[in-house]
Short mmCIF file of C-alpha atoms in Angstrom, two decimals:
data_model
loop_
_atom_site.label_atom_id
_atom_site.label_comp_id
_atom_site.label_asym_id
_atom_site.label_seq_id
_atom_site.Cartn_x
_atom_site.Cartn_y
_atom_site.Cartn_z
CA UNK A 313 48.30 57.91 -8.17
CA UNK A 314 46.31 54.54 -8.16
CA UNK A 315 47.39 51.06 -7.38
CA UNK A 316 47.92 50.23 -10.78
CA UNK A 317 50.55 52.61 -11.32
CA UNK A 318 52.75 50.78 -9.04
CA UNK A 319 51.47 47.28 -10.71
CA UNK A 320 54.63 45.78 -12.86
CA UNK A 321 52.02 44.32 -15.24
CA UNK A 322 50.74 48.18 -15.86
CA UNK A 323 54.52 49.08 -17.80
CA UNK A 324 54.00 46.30 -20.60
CA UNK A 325 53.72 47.22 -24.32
CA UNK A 326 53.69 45.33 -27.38
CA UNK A 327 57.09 46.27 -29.63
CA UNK A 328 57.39 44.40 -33.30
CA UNK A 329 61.12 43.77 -33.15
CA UNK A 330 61.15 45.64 -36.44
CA UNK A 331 61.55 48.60 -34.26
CA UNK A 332 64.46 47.43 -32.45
CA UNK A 333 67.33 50.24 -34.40
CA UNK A 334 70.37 47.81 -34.96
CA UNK A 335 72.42 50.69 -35.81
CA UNK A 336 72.60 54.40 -35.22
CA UNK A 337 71.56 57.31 -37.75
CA UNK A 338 74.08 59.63 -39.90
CA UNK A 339 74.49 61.92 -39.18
CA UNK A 340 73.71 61.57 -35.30
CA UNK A 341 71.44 64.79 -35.00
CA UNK A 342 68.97 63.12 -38.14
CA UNK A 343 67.12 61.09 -35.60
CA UNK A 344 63.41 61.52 -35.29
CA UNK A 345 62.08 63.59 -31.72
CA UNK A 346 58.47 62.96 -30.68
CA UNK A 347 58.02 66.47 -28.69
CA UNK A 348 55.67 66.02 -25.75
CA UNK A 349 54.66 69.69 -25.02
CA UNK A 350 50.92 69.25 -23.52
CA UNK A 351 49.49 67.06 -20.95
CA UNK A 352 47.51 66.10 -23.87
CA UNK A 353 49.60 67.16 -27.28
CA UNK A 354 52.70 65.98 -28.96
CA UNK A 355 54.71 67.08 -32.15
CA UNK A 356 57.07 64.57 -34.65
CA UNK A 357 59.86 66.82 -35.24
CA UNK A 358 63.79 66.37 -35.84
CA UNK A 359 66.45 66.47 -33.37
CA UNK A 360 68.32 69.06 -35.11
CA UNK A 361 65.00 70.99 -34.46
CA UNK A 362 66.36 70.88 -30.84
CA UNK A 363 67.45 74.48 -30.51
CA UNK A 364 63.90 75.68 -31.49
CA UNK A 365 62.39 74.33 -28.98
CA UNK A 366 64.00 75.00 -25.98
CA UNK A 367 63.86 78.79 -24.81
CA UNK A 368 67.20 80.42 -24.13
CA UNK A 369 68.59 80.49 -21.16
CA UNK A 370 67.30 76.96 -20.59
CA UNK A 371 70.56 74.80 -19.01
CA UNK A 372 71.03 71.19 -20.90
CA UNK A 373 72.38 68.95 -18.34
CA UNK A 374 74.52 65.53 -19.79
CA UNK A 375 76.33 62.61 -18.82
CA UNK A 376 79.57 62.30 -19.57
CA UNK A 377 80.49 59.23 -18.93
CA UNK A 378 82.41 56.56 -21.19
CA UNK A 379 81.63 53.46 -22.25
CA UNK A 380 84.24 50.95 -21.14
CA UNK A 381 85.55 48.13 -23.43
CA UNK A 382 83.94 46.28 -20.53
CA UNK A 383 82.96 42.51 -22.46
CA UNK A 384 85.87 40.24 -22.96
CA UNK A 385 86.01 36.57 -23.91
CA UNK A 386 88.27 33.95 -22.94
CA UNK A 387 88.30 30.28 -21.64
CA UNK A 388 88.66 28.22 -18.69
CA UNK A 389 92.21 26.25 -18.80
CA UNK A 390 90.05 22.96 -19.64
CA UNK A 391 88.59 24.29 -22.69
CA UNK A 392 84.75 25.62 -21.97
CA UNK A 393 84.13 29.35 -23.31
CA UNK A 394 83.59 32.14 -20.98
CA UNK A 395 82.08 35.74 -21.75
CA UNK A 396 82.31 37.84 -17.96
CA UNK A 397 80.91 41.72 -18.70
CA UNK A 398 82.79 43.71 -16.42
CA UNK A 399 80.67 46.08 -14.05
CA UNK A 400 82.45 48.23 -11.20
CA UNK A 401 86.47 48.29 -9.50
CA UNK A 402 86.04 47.32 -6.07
CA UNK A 403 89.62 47.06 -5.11
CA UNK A 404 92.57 47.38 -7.46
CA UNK A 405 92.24 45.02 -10.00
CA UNK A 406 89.70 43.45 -8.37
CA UNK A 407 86.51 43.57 -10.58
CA UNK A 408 82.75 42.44 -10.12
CA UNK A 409 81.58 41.21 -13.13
CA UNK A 410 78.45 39.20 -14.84
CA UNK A 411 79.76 35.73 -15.99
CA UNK A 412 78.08 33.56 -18.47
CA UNK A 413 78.09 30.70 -17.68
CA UNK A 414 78.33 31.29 -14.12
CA UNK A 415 77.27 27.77 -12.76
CA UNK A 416 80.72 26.17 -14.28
CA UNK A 417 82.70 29.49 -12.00
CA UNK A 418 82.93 28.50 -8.84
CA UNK A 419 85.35 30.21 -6.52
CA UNK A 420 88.98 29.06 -7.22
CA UNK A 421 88.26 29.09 -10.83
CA UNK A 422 90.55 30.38 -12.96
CA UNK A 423 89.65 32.21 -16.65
CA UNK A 424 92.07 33.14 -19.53
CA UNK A 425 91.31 35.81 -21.83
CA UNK A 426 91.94 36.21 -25.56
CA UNK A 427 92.73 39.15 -26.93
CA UNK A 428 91.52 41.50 -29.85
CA UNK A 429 92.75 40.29 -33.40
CA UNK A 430 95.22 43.03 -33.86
CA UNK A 431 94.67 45.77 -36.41
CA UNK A 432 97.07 44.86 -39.49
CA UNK A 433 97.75 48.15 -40.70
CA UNK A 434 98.98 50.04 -37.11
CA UNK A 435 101.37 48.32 -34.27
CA UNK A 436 99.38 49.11 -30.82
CA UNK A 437 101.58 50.83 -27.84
CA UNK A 438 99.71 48.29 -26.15
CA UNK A 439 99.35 49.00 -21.96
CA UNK A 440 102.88 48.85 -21.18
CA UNK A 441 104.81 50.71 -23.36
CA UNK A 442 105.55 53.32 -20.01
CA UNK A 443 107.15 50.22 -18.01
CA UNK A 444 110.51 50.00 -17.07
CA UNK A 445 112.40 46.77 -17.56
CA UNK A 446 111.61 45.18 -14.19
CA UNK A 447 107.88 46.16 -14.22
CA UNK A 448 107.84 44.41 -18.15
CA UNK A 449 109.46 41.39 -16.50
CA UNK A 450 106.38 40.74 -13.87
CA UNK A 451 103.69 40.88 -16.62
CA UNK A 452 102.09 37.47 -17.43
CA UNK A 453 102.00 36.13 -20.91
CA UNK A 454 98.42 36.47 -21.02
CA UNK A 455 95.43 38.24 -18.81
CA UNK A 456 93.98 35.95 -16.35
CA UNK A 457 91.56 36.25 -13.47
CA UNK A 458 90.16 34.04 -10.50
CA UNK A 459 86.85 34.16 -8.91
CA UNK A 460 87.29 35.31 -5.80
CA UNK A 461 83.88 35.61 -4.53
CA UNK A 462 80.06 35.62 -5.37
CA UNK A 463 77.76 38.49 -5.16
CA UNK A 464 74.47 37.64 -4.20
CA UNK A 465 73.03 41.45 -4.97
CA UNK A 466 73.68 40.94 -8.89
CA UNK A 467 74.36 37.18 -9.35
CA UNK A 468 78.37 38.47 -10.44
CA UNK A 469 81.51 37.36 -9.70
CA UNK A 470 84.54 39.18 -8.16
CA UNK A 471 87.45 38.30 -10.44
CA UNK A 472 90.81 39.10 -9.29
CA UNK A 473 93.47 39.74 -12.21
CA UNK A 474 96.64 38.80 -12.52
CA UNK A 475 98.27 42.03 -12.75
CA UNK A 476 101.43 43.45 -10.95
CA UNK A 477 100.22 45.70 -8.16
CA UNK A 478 101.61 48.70 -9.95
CA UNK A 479 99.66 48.59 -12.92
CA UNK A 480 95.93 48.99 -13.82
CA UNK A 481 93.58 46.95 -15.61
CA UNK A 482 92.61 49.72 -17.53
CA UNK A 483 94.85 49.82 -20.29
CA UNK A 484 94.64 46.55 -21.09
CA UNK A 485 90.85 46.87 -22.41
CA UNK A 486 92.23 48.22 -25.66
CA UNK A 487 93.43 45.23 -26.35
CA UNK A 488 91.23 42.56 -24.08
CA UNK A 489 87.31 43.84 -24.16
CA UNK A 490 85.09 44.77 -26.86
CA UNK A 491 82.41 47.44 -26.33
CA UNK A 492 79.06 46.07 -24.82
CA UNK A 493 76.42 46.67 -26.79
CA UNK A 494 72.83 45.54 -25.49
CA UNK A 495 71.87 42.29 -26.19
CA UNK A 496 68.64 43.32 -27.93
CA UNK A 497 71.47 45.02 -30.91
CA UNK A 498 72.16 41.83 -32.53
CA UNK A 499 72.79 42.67 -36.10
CA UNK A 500 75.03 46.07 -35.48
CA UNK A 501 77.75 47.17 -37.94
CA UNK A 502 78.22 50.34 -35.78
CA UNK A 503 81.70 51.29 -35.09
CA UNK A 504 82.28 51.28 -30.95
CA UNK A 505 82.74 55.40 -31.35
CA UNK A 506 78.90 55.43 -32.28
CA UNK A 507 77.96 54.08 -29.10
CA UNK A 508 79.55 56.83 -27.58
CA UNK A 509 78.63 60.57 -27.18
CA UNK A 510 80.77 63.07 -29.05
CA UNK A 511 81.66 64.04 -24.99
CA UNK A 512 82.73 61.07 -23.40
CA UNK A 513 85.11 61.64 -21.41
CA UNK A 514 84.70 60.15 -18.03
CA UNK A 515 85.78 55.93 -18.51
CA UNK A 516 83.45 53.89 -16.02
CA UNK A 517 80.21 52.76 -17.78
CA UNK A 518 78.94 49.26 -18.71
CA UNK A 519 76.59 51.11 -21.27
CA UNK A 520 76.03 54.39 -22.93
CA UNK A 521 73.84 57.35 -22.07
CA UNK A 522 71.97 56.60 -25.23
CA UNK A 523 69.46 59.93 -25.00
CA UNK A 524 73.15 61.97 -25.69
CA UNK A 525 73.99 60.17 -28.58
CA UNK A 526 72.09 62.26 -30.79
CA UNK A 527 74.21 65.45 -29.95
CA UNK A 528 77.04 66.68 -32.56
CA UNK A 529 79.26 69.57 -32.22
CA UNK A 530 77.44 71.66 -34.67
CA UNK A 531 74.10 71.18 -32.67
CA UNK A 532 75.77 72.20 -29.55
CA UNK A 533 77.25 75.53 -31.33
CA UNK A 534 73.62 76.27 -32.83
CA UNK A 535 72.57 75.48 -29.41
CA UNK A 536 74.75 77.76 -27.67
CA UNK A 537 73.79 80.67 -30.37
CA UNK A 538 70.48 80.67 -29.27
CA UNK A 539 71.56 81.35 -26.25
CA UNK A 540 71.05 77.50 -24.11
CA UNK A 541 73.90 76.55 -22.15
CA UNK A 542 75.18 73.32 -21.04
CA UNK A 543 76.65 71.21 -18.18
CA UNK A 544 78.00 68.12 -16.98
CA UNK A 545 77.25 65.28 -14.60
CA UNK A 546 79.27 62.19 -14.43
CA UNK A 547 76.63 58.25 -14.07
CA UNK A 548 78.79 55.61 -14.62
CA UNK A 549 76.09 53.69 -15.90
CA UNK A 550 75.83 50.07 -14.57
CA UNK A 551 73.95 46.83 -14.17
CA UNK A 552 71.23 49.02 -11.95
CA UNK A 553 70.12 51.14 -15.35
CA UNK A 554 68.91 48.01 -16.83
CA UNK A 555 68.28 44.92 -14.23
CA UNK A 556 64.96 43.90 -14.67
CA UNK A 557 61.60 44.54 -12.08
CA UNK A 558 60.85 40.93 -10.51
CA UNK A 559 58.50 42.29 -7.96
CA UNK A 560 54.72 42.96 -8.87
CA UNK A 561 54.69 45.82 -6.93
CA UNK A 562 57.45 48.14 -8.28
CA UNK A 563 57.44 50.34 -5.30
CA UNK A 564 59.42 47.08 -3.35
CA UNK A 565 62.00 46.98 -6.01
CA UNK A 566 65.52 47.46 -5.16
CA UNK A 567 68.08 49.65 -7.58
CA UNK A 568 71.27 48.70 -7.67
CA UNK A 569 74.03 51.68 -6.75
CA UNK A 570 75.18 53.66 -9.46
CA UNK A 571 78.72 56.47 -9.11
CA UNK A 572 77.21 59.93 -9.74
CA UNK A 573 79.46 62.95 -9.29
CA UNK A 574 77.58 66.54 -9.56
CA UNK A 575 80.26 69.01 -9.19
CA UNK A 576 80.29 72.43 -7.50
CA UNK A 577 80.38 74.12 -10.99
CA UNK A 578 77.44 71.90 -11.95
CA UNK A 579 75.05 73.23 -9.03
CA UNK A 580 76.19 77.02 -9.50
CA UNK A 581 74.81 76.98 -13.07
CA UNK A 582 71.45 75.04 -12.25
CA UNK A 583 71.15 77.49 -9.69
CA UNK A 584 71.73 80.86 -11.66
CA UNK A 585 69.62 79.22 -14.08
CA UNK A 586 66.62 78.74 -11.93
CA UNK A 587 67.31 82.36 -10.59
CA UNK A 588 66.60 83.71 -14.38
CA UNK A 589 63.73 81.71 -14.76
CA UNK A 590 65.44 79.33 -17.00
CA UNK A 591 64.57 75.07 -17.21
CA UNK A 592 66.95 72.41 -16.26
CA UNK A 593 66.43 69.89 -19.27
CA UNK A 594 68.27 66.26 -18.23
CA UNK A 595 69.30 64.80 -21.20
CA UNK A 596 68.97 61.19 -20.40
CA UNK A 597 67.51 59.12 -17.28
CA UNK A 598 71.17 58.76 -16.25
CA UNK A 599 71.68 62.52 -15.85
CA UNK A 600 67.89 62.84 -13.99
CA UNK A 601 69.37 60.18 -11.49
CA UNK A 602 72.37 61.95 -11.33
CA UNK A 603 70.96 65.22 -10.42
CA UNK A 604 67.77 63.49 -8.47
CA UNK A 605 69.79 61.17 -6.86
CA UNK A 606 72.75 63.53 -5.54
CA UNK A 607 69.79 65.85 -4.10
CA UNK A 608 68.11 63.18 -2.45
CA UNK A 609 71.60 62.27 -0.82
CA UNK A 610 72.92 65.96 0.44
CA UNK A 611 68.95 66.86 1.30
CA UNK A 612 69.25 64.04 3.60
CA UNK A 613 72.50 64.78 4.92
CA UNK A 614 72.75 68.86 4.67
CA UNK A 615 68.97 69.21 5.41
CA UNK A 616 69.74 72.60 3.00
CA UNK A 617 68.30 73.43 -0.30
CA UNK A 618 68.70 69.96 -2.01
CA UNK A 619 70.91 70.11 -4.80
CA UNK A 620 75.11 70.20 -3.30
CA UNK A 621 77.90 69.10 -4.69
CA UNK A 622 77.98 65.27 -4.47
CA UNK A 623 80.48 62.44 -4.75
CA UNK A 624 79.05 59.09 -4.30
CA UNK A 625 76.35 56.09 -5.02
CA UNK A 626 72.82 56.12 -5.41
CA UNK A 627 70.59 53.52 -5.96
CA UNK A 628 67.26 56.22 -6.30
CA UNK A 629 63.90 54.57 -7.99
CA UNK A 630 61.71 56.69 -9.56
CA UNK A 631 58.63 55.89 -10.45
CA UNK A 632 54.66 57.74 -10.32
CA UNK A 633 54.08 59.78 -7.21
CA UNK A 634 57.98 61.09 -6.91
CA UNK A 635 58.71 64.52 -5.71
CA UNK A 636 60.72 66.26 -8.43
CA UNK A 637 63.55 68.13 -6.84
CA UNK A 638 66.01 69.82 -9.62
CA UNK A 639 64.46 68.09 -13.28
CA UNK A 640 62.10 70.12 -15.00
CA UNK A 641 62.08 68.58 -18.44
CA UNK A 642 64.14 65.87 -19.75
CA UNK A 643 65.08 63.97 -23.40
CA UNK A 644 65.38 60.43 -23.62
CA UNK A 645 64.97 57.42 -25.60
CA UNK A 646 62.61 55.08 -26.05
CA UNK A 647 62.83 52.37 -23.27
CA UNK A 648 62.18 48.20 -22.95
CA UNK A 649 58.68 47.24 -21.35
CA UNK A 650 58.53 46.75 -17.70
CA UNK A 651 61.91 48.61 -17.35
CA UNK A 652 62.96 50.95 -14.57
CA UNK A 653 63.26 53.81 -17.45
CA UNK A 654 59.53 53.73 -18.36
CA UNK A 655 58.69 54.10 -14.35
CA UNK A 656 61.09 56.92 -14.53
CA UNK A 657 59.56 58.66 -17.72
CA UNK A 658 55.76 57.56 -16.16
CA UNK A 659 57.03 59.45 -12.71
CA UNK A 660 57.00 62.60 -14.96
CA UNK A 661 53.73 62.67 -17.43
CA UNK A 662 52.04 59.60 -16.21
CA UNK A 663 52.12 56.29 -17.19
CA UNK A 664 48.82 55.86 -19.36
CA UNK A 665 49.98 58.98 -21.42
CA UNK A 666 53.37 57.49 -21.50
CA UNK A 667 52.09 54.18 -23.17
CA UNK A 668 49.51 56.29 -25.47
CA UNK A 669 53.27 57.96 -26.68
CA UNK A 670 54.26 54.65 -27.17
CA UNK A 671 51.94 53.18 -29.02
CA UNK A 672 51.70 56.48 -31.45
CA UNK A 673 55.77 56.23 -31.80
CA UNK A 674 54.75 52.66 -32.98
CA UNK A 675 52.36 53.70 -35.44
CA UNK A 676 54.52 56.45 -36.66
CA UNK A 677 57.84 53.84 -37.27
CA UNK A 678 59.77 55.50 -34.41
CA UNK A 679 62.96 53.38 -34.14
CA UNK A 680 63.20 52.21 -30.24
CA UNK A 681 65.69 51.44 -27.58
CA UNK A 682 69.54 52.27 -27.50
CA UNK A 683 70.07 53.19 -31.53
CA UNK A 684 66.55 54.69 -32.05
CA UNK A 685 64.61 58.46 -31.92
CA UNK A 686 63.97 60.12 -29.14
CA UNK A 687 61.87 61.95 -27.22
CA UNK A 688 61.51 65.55 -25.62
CA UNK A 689 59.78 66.16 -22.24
CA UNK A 690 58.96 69.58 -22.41
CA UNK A 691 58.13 71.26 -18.37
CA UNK A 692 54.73 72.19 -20.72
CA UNK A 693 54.14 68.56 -20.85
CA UNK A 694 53.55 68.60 -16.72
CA UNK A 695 53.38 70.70 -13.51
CA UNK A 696 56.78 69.91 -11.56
CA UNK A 697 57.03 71.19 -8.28
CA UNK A 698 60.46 72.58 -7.91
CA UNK A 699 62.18 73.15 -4.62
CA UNK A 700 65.30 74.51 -5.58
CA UNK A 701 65.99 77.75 -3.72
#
């Protein structure tokens, strides 16, 4: 590595916003994959192409996480507007959460929320159909919340809602929040199920594990023909994914902590797969942090072979000159300059073939960011030391 690999100025590139996708591809598995298979040679294929280019008994490894209805809108009782993006639980009902604007929030300070326009055609169950009389007879009129506290880490608010103790905030999303979509998709007319992979199934994230949207269910069968297996890991994805580097020097920058759970099941199958000779391929930087992160943790606490099952936080950076511990190949999106993603991707092939990628994805019309292609990191593509036993 050299100095200028850990030089925040080093991970700029020039995007037209032309190449900003506003909305996904149909079908899902269309998109365009730029295959990096060389240190020095790449191919423009399709992602249903996938299962031809990944050997079988290669394990995919995915997030399943789900995208919360985590933006909702209200008011303060005075009148000015309020948009809060929720982030993480940390006590029942008690939420931290980004709040624009924050400066008019200070603690005491009370928000109402306005709910969804309902759907004409269909009565919702709405989130207390279950209730019993007495539980029905607590509920407000409408959801509220007060700011409880300030959290210097992220610049959020706690918000406490106004919500018997026996119920959940939860429920009420369906007919509260709205889907966050990034704020670079600004001229969407994706439905919110398109910003969610066909196996969502784990509610917690602020934002979608874009690299899996590309998946459908007939990929995964032709996947599963050829004889390459899949798995799950659960990042609820959250305001650490995408804060932006403020420090020149990257290696000083601080990740905020994300939930990861890698279950026992999980690290059974990477591990007969590595005994077969097979490749753990990460499908998204949220599953290499999941699977990076949780064997960074139980390394550090076992002192074992790296990768146990693990329940818990990590705030893991990765950036040029990381040891690899379980990844050996990954597929991912294309990713914002100066972001945390393109240290991640950079950690793998380098970051001056990582911008040469770049700039030929540019040439070639790639679509970038949450919507767009993607790209396949084959192990080919560079030497990984592995240390999983």
């Amino acid at each position: 590595m050299t100095e200028i690999d850990w030089s925040l100025d080093a991970y700029d590139y020039e995007l037209p916003p032309s190449r900003i996708a506003q909305n996904p591809v149909v079908p899902r598995d269309s998109s365009r994959l730029l295959v990096v298979d060389s240190p020095s040679t790449q191919q423009h294929r399709i992602f249903q192409d996938l299962p031809d280019l990944l050997n079988p008994g290669d394990l995919l490894v995915l997030n399943n996480t789900r995208v919360l209805p985590a933006r909702l809108y209200g008011h303060k009782p005075n009148g000015p507007a309020v948009e809060i993006l929720l982030m993480e639980e940390r006590q029942h009902n008690c939420w931290l959460a980004l709040v624009k604007p924050g400066k008019r929030l200070k603690l005491g300070a009370k928000i109402e929320f306005d709910p969804i326009a309902p759907h004409s055609h269909e009565e919702p169950a709405g989130p207390c159909c279950c209730l019993g009389e007495a539980a029905l007879a607590t509920l407000p009129e409408r959801l509220t919340a007060t700011v409880i506290e300030r959290d210097d880490a992220t610049g959020g608010r706690l918000l406490e809602f106004n919500l018997p103790t026996e119920m959940s905030l939860i429920p009420f999303l369906d007919d509260y929040g709205h889907v966050p979509l990034p704020p670079y998709i600004d001229n969407s007319q994706a439905a919110p199920e398109q910003y969610q992979t066909v196996y969502a199934n784990r509610l917690g994230a602020i934002a979608a594990p874009t690299a899996g949207l590309h998946f459908t269910q007939d990929l995964f069968s032709r996947l599963q023909q050829r004889g390459i297996e899949k798995t799950f890991v659960t990042l609820h994805v959250g305001v650490g994914t995408f804060r932006p580097v403020e420090v020149e020097d990257v290696t000083t920058h601080q990740m905020h902590e994300e939930w990861v759970e890698v279950s026992a099941t999980t690290v059974e199958k990477i591990r007969e797969t590595k005994a077969r000779g097979g490749r753990i391929i990460a499908v998204g930087t949220t599953a290499v942090r999941a699977l990076e992160g949780a064997a960074a943790a139980t390394e550090t606490k076992i002192g074992d072979s790296p990768l146990q099952p693990f329940y818990g936080k990590t705030n893991l950076f990765i950036y040029p000159g990381y040891k690899w511990r379980v990844v050996d190949g990954m597929i991912t999106n294309f990713h914002l300059p100066r972001s945390t993603l393109l240290m991640m991707i950079s950690g793998m092939i380098g970051r001056s073939r990582v911008l040469d990628l770049y700039r030929e994805a540019i040439a070639q019309e790639y679509r970038f960011y949450s919507f767009g292609d993607a790209m396949l990191i084959l192990p080919e593509a560079y030497q990984i030391k592995q240390v999983i036993e």
